[in-house]
């Protein structure tokens, strides 16, 4: 079996996948906040419990917020700050007595969808998670591109391309810059745009629902959002030319994006014909943990 662990800020999720991708078992624990040693112990317990219940041992892949630095071997860029600077990639394999593969959680999402999800069979896949932030991962021929700096796919902190009036310099971003794609495409960004145009404080999905009911303010806000998403994705298409772009996260539940955005990106993509498809994630919230399991592409014995 392949075991995947998704190390989140509030929960640690474990899954065991069979050879064909079927779910053998799922387990979930509360993430011990601000405690690295407890985090390690929880992960080990999760793996042992899964193996005891399913019977047998499995390969272990782990999706983490942030990445393992190729220079130091330590965790970096994690929003679960108690992991930063910790030797997770050395400690967990030692405690489990086997090699463990690690990848950024957005990369795991992309791998899951490219393996047996909405982009199954596609050569080049750009997986984009849009929720409270924007993350991305690139999978080519079913392999995650990790990158020299461990930041492949992190297009959310590029600036919004082809800015229109009023979009420059753009809202401040937590990364220290202004006008990052994330400051226009995250859920909070859509909510802020709607409020700034005179609407009440609502979640992104509620705004989409109001747009569906024909509310003019929500319709205009969503139209701006789609135009921005189209330009942001077009800049990614021009670089990696993916077969499929898979959307995950809360905003991926807005149905009309899949029709409107590919129409709107046409003028910005440097090609007379565009075969790239924009699709919704097939595995929903499970993509991260499934992708962690798929970090071992060949069956491990
Ligand atoms: Zn930023």
PDB file of N, CA and C in Angstrom, residues 201-259:
ATOM      1  N   UNK A 201     -20.141  42.440   3.625  1.00  0.00           N
ATOM      2  CA  UNK A 201     -19.058  41.497   3.851  1.00  0.00           C
ATOM      3  C   UNK A 201     -19.573  40.066   3.680  1.00  0.00           C
ATOM      4  N   UNK A 202     -19.129  39.409   2.614  1.00  0.00           N
ATOM      5  CA  UNK A 202     -19.589  38.047   2.304  1.00  0.00           C
ATOM      6  C   UNK A 202     -18.411  37.183   1.900  1.00  0.00           C
ATOM      7  N   UNK A 203     -18.587  35.860   1.986  1.00  0.00           N
ATOM      8  CA  UNK A 203     -17.533  34.971   1.509  1.00  0.00           C
ATOM      9  C   UNK A 203     -17.547  34.944  -0.014  1.00  0.00           C
ATOM     10  N   UNK A 204     -16.439  34.480  -0.588  1.00  0.00           N
ATOM     11  CA  UNK A 204     -16.314  34.435  -2.046  1.00  0.00           C
ATOM     12  C   UNK A 204     -17.425  33.577  -2.671  1.00  0.00           C
ATOM     13  N   UNK A 205     -17.715  32.440  -2.050  1.00  0.00           N
ATOM     14  CA  UNK A 205     -18.724  31.545  -2.627  1.00  0.00           C
ATOM     15  C   UNK A 205     -20.122  32.183  -2.541  1.00  0.00           C
ATOM     16  N   UNK A 206     -20.385  32.925  -1.453  1.00  0.00           N
ATOM     17  CA  UNK A 206     -21.677  33.631  -1.340  1.00  0.00           C
ATOM     18  C   UNK A 206     -21.812  34.718  -2.412  1.00  0.00           C
ATOM     19  N   UNK A 207     -20.687  35.364  -2.706  1.00  0.00           N
ATOM     20  CA  UNK A 207     -20.713  36.389  -3.757  1.00  0.00           C
ATOM     21  C   UNK A 207     -21.052  35.732  -5.096  1.00  0.00           C
ATOM     22  N   UNK A 208     -20.464  34.560  -5.335  1.00  0.00           N
ATOM     23  CA  UNK A 208     -20.752  33.834  -6.582  1.00  0.00           C
ATOM     24  C   UNK A 208     -22.222  33.417  -6.642  1.00  0.00           C
ATOM     25  N   UNK A 209     -22.770  33.036  -5.493  1.00  0.00           N
ATOM     26  CA  UNK A 209     -24.189  32.666  -5.448  1.00  0.00           C
ATOM     27  C   UNK A 209     -25.062  33.863  -5.798  1.00  0.00           C
ATOM     28  N   UNK A 210     -24.721  35.033  -5.230  1.00  0.00           N
ATOM     29  CA  UNK A 210     -25.480  36.256  -5.547  1.00  0.00           C
ATOM     30  C   UNK A 210     -25.359  36.612  -7.024  1.00  0.00           C
ATOM     31  N   UNK A 211     -24.165  36.395  -7.571  1.00  0.00           N
ATOM     32  CA  UNK A 211     -23.987  36.669  -9.001  1.00  0.00           C
ATOM     33  C   UNK A 211     -24.895  35.740  -9.813  1.00  0.00           C
ATOM     34  N   UNK A 212     -24.978  34.488  -9.358  1.00  0.00           N
ATOM     35  CA  UNK A 212     -25.841  33.520 -10.039  1.00  0.00           C
ATOM     36  C   UNK A 212     -27.299  33.932 -10.004  1.00  0.00           C
ATOM     37  N   UNK A 213     -27.667  34.667  -8.937  1.00  0.00           N
ATOM     38  CA  UNK A 213     -29.055  35.134  -8.805  1.00  0.00           C
ATOM     39  C   UNK A 213     -29.264  36.470  -9.523  1.00  0.00           C
ATOM     40  N   UNK A 214     -28.190  36.977 -10.167  1.00  0.00           N
ATOM     41  CA  UNK A 214     -28.332  38.175 -10.991  1.00  0.00           C
ATOM     42  C   UNK A 214     -28.089  39.488 -10.288  1.00  0.00           C
ATOM     43  N   UNK A 215     -27.529  39.471  -9.083  1.00  0.00           N
ATOM     44  CA  UNK A 215     -27.261  40.737  -8.389  1.00  0.00           C
ATOM     45  C   UNK A 215     -26.172  41.518  -9.134  1.00  0.00           C
ATOM     46  N   UNK A 216     -26.465  42.747  -9.553  1.00  0.00           N
ATOM     47  CA  UNK A 216     -25.523  43.482 -10.399  1.00  0.00           C
ATOM     48  C   UNK A 216     -24.138  43.683  -9.781  1.00  0.00           C
ATOM     49  N   UNK A 217     -24.083  44.045  -8.473  1.00  0.00           N
ATOM     50  CA  UNK A 217     -22.784  44.274  -7.830  1.00  0.00           C
ATOM     51  C   UNK A 217     -21.933  43.014  -7.857  1.00  0.00           C
ATOM     52  N   UNK A 218     -22.572  41.898  -7.504  1.00  0.00           N
ATOM     53  CA  UNK A 218     -21.848  40.620  -7.460  1.00  0.00           C
ATOM     54  C   UNK A 218     -21.421  40.202  -8.866  1.00  0.00           C
ATOM     55  N   UNK A 219     -22.273  40.447  -9.849  1.00  0.00           N
ATOM     56  CA  UNK A 219     -21.937  40.109 -11.238  1.00  0.00           C
ATOM     57  C   UNK A 219     -20.717  40.881 -11.707  1.00  0.00           C
ATOM     58  N   UNK A 220     -20.673  42.184 -11.371  1.00  0.00           N
ATOM     59  CA  UNK A 220     -19.536  43.009 -11.802  1.00  0.00           C
ATOM     60  C   UNK A 220     -18.249  42.572 -11.091  1.00  0.00           C
ATOM     61  N   UNK A 221     -18.387  42.251  -9.796  1.00  0.00           N
ATOM     62  CA  UNK A 221     -17.226  41.832  -9.020  1.00  0.00           C
ATOM     63  C   UNK A 221     -16.673  40.511  -9.576  1.00  0.00           C
ATOM     64  N   UNK A 222     -17.569  39.585  -9.863  1.00  0.00           N
ATOM     65  CA  UNK A 222     -17.143  38.287 -10.385  1.00  0.00           C
ATOM     66  C   UNK A 222     -16.542  38.425 -11.787  1.00  0.00           C
ATOM     67  N   UNK A 223     -17.080  39.341 -12.573  1.00  0.00           N
ATOM     68  CA  UNK A 223     -16.529  39.568 -13.917  1.00  0.00           C
ATOM     69  C   UNK A 223     -15.094  40.110 -13.818  1.00  0.00           C
ATOM     70  N   UNK A 224     -14.855  41.032 -12.872  1.00  0.00           N
ATOM     71  CA  UNK A 224     -13.488  41.525 -12.669  1.00  0.00           C
ATOM     72  C   UNK A 224     -12.575  40.380 -12.240  1.00  0.00           C
ATOM     73  N   UNK A 225     -13.102  39.540 -11.351  1.00  0.00           N
ATOM     74  CA  UNK A 225     -12.326  38.411 -10.838  1.00  0.00           C
ATOM     75  C   UNK A 225     -11.934  37.459 -11.979  1.00  0.00           C
ATOM     76  N   UNK A 226     -12.892  37.156 -12.825  1.00  0.00           N
ATOM     77  CA  UNK A 226     -12.623  36.225 -13.936  1.00  0.00           C
ATOM     78  C   UNK A 226     -11.597  36.792 -14.908  1.00  0.00           C
ATOM     79  N   UNK A 227     -11.702  38.083 -15.176  1.00  0.00           N
ATOM     80  CA  UNK A 227     -10.748  38.743 -16.064  1.00  0.00           C
ATOM     81  C   UNK A 227      -9.339  38.678 -15.473  1.00  0.00           C
ATOM     82  N   UNK A 228      -9.242  38.878 -14.169  1.00  0.00           N
ATOM     83  CA  UNK A 228      -7.933  38.820 -13.509  1.00  0.00           C
ATOM     84  C   UNK A 228      -7.389  37.393 -13.509  1.00  0.00           C
ATOM     85  N   UNK A 229      -8.250  36.426 -13.222  1.00  0.00           N
ATOM     86  CA  UNK A 229      -7.802  35.041 -13.237  1.00  0.00           C
ATOM     87  C   UNK A 229      -7.327  34.650 -14.643  1.00  0.00           C
ATOM     88  N   UNK A 230      -8.041  35.101 -15.663  1.00  0.00           N
ATOM     89  CA  UNK A 230      -7.677  34.772 -17.042  1.00  0.00           C
ATOM     90  C   UNK A 230      -6.291  35.314 -17.378  1.00  0.00           C
ATOM     91  N   UNK A 231      -6.020  36.569 -16.996  1.00  0.00           N
ATOM     92  CA  UNK A 231      -4.703  37.158 -17.284  1.00  0.00           C
ATOM     93  C   UNK A 231      -3.611  36.437 -16.497  1.00  0.00           C
ATOM     94  N   UNK A 232      -3.905  36.125 -15.212  1.00  0.00           N
ATOM     95  CA  UNK A 232      -2.910  35.454 -14.373  1.00  0.00           C
ATOM     96  C   UNK A 232      -2.589  34.058 -14.933  1.00  0.00           C
ATOM     97  N   UNK A 233      -3.618  33.327 -15.360  1.00  0.00           N
ATOM     98  CA  UNK A 233      -3.369  31.979 -15.898  1.00  0.00           C
ATOM     99  C   UNK A 233      -2.719  32.042 -17.275  1.00  0.00           C
ATOM    100  N   UNK A 234      -3.062  33.056 -18.062  1.00  0.00           N
ATOM    101  CA  UNK A 234      -2.442  33.196 -19.389  1.00  0.00           C
ATOM    102  C   UNK A 234      -0.932  33.338 -19.252  1.00  0.00           C
ATOM    103  N   UNK A 235      -0.484  34.094 -18.252  1.00  0.00           N
ATOM    104  CA  UNK A 235       0.968  34.269 -18.085  1.00  0.00           C
ATOM    105  C   UNK A 235       1.625  32.934 -17.736  1.00  0.00           C
ATOM    106  N   UNK A 236       0.912  32.083 -16.997  1.00  0.00           N
ATOM    107  CA  UNK A 236       1.457  30.754 -16.686  1.00  0.00           C
ATOM    108  C   UNK A 236       1.436  29.865 -17.927  1.00  0.00           C
ATOM    109  N   UNK A 237       0.371  29.957 -18.724  1.00  0.00           N
ATOM    110  CA  UNK A 237       0.291  29.156 -19.957  1.00  0.00           C
ATOM    111  C   UNK A 237       1.455  29.509 -20.884  1.00  0.00           C
ATOM    112  N   UNK A 238       1.777  30.792 -20.965  1.00  0.00           N
ATOM    113  CA  UNK A 238       2.872  31.225 -21.841  1.00  0.00           C
ATOM    114  C   UNK A 238       4.231  30.687 -21.401  1.00  0.00           C
ATOM    115  N   UNK A 239       4.353  30.276 -20.163  1.00  0.00           N
ATOM    116  CA  UNK A 239       5.630  29.749 -19.678  1.00  0.00           C
ATOM    117  C   UNK A 239       5.672  28.221 -19.724  1.00  0.00           C
ATOM    118  N   UNK A 240       4.644  27.561 -19.188  1.00  0.00           N
ATOM    119  CA  UNK A 240       4.734  26.090 -19.093  1.00  0.00           C
ATOM    120  C   UNK A 240       3.831  25.365 -20.068  1.00  0.00           C
ATOM    121  N   UNK A 241       2.952  26.073 -20.755  1.00  0.00           N
ATOM    122  CA  UNK A 241       2.073  25.513 -21.786  1.00  0.00           C
ATOM    123  C   UNK A 241       1.419  24.188 -21.364  1.00  0.00           C
ATOM    124  N   UNK A 242       0.639  24.224 -20.302  1.00  0.00           N
ATOM    125  CA  UNK A 242       0.074  22.972 -19.774  1.00  0.00           C
ATOM    126  C   UNK A 242      -1.055  22.419 -20.651  1.00  0.00           C
ATOM    127  N   UNK A 243      -1.240  21.100 -20.592  1.00  0.00           N
ATOM    128  CA  UNK A 243      -2.403  20.476 -21.220  1.00  0.00           C
ATOM    129  C   UNK A 243      -3.657  20.799 -20.422  1.00  0.00           C
ATOM    130  N   UNK A 244      -3.479  20.756 -19.097  1.00  0.00           N
ATOM    131  CA  UNK A 244      -4.626  20.953 -18.214  1.00  0.00           C
ATOM    132  C   UNK A 244      -4.224  21.852 -17.041  1.00  0.00           C
ATOM    133  N   UNK A 245      -5.108  22.777 -16.690  1.00  0.00           N
ATOM    134  CA  UNK A 245      -4.975  23.524 -15.438  1.00  0.00           C
ATOM    135  C   UNK A 245      -6.106  23.046 -14.532  1.00  0.00           C
ATOM    136  N   UNK A 246      -5.741  22.539 -13.356  1.00  0.00           N
ATOM    137  CA  UNK A 246      -6.753  22.041 -12.414  1.00  0.00           C
ATOM    138  C   UNK A 246      -6.905  23.040 -11.280  1.00  0.00           C
ATOM    139  N   UNK A 247      -8.126  23.422 -11.006  1.00  0.00           N
ATOM    140  CA  UNK A 247      -8.400  24.329  -9.891  1.00  0.00           C
ATOM    141  C   UNK A 247      -8.874  23.547  -8.673  1.00  0.00           C
ATOM    142  N   UNK A 248      -8.297  23.869  -7.526  1.00  0.00           N
ATOM    143  CA  UNK A 248      -8.759  23.314  -6.255  1.00  0.00           C
ATOM    144  C   UNK A 248      -8.956  24.443  -5.262  1.00  0.00           C
ATOM    145  N   UNK A 249      -9.353  24.080  -4.046  1.00  0.00           N
ATOM    146  CA  UNK A 249      -9.606  25.104  -3.029  1.00  0.00           C
ATOM    147  C   UNK A 249     -11.036  25.623  -3.128  1.00  0.00           C
ATOM    148  N   UNK A 250     -11.410  26.457  -2.178  1.00  0.00           N
ATOM    149  CA  UNK A 250     -12.795  26.915  -2.071  1.00  0.00           C
ATOM    150  C   UNK A 250     -13.337  27.592  -3.320  1.00  0.00           C
ATOM    151  N   UNK A 251     -12.498  28.392  -3.984  1.00  0.00           N
ATOM    152  CA  UNK A 251     -12.974  29.152  -5.146  1.00  0.00           C
ATOM    153  C   UNK A 251     -13.212  28.259  -6.370  1.00  0.00           C
ATOM    154  N   UNK A 252     -12.657  27.043  -6.329  1.00  0.00           N
ATOM    155  CA  UNK A 252     -12.852  26.128  -7.468  1.00  0.00           C
ATOM    156  C   UNK A 252     -14.305  25.667  -7.561  1.00  0.00           C
ATOM    157  N   UNK A 253     -15.103  25.972  -6.533  1.00  0.00           N
ATOM    158  CA  UNK A 253     -16.520  25.585  -6.555  1.00  0.00           C
ATOM    159  C   UNK A 253     -17.406  26.564  -7.323  1.00  0.00           C
ATOM    160  N   UNK A 254     -16.811  27.631  -7.847  1.00  0.00           N
ATOM    161  CA  UNK A 254     -17.585  28.585  -8.648  1.00  0.00           C
ATOM    162  C   UNK A 254     -17.688  28.044 -10.077  1.00  0.00           C
ATOM    163  N   UNK A 255     -18.862  27.545 -10.426  1.00  0.00           N
ATOM    164  CA  UNK A 255     -19.050  26.811 -11.691  1.00  0.00           C
ATOM    165  C   UNK A 255     -18.673  27.611 -12.928  1.00  0.00           C
ATOM    166  N   UNK A 256     -19.059  28.882 -12.942  1.00  0.00           N
ATOM    167  CA  UNK A 256     -18.924  29.621 -14.206  1.00  0.00           C
ATOM    168  C   UNK A 256     -17.487  29.903 -14.620  1.00  0.00           C
ATOM    169  N   UNK A 257     -16.532  29.753 -13.675  1.00  0.00           N
ATOM    170  CA  UNK A 257     -15.122  29.996 -14.013  1.00  0.00           C
ATOM    171  C   UNK A 257     -14.661  29.139 -15.181  1.00  0.00           C
ATOM    172  N   UNK A 258     -15.179  27.899 -15.238  1.00  0.00           N
ATOM    173  CA  UNK A 258     -14.661  26.927 -16.216  1.00  0.00           C
ATOM    174  C   UNK A 258     -15.099  27.264 -17.642  1.00  0.00           C
ATOM    175  N   UNK A 259     -16.141  28.066 -17.754  1.00  0.00           N
ATOM    176  CA  UNK A 259     -16.558  28.513 -19.089  1.00  0.00           C
ATOM    177  C   UNK A 259     -15.998  29.890 -19.408  1.00  0.00           C
TER     178      UNK A 259
END
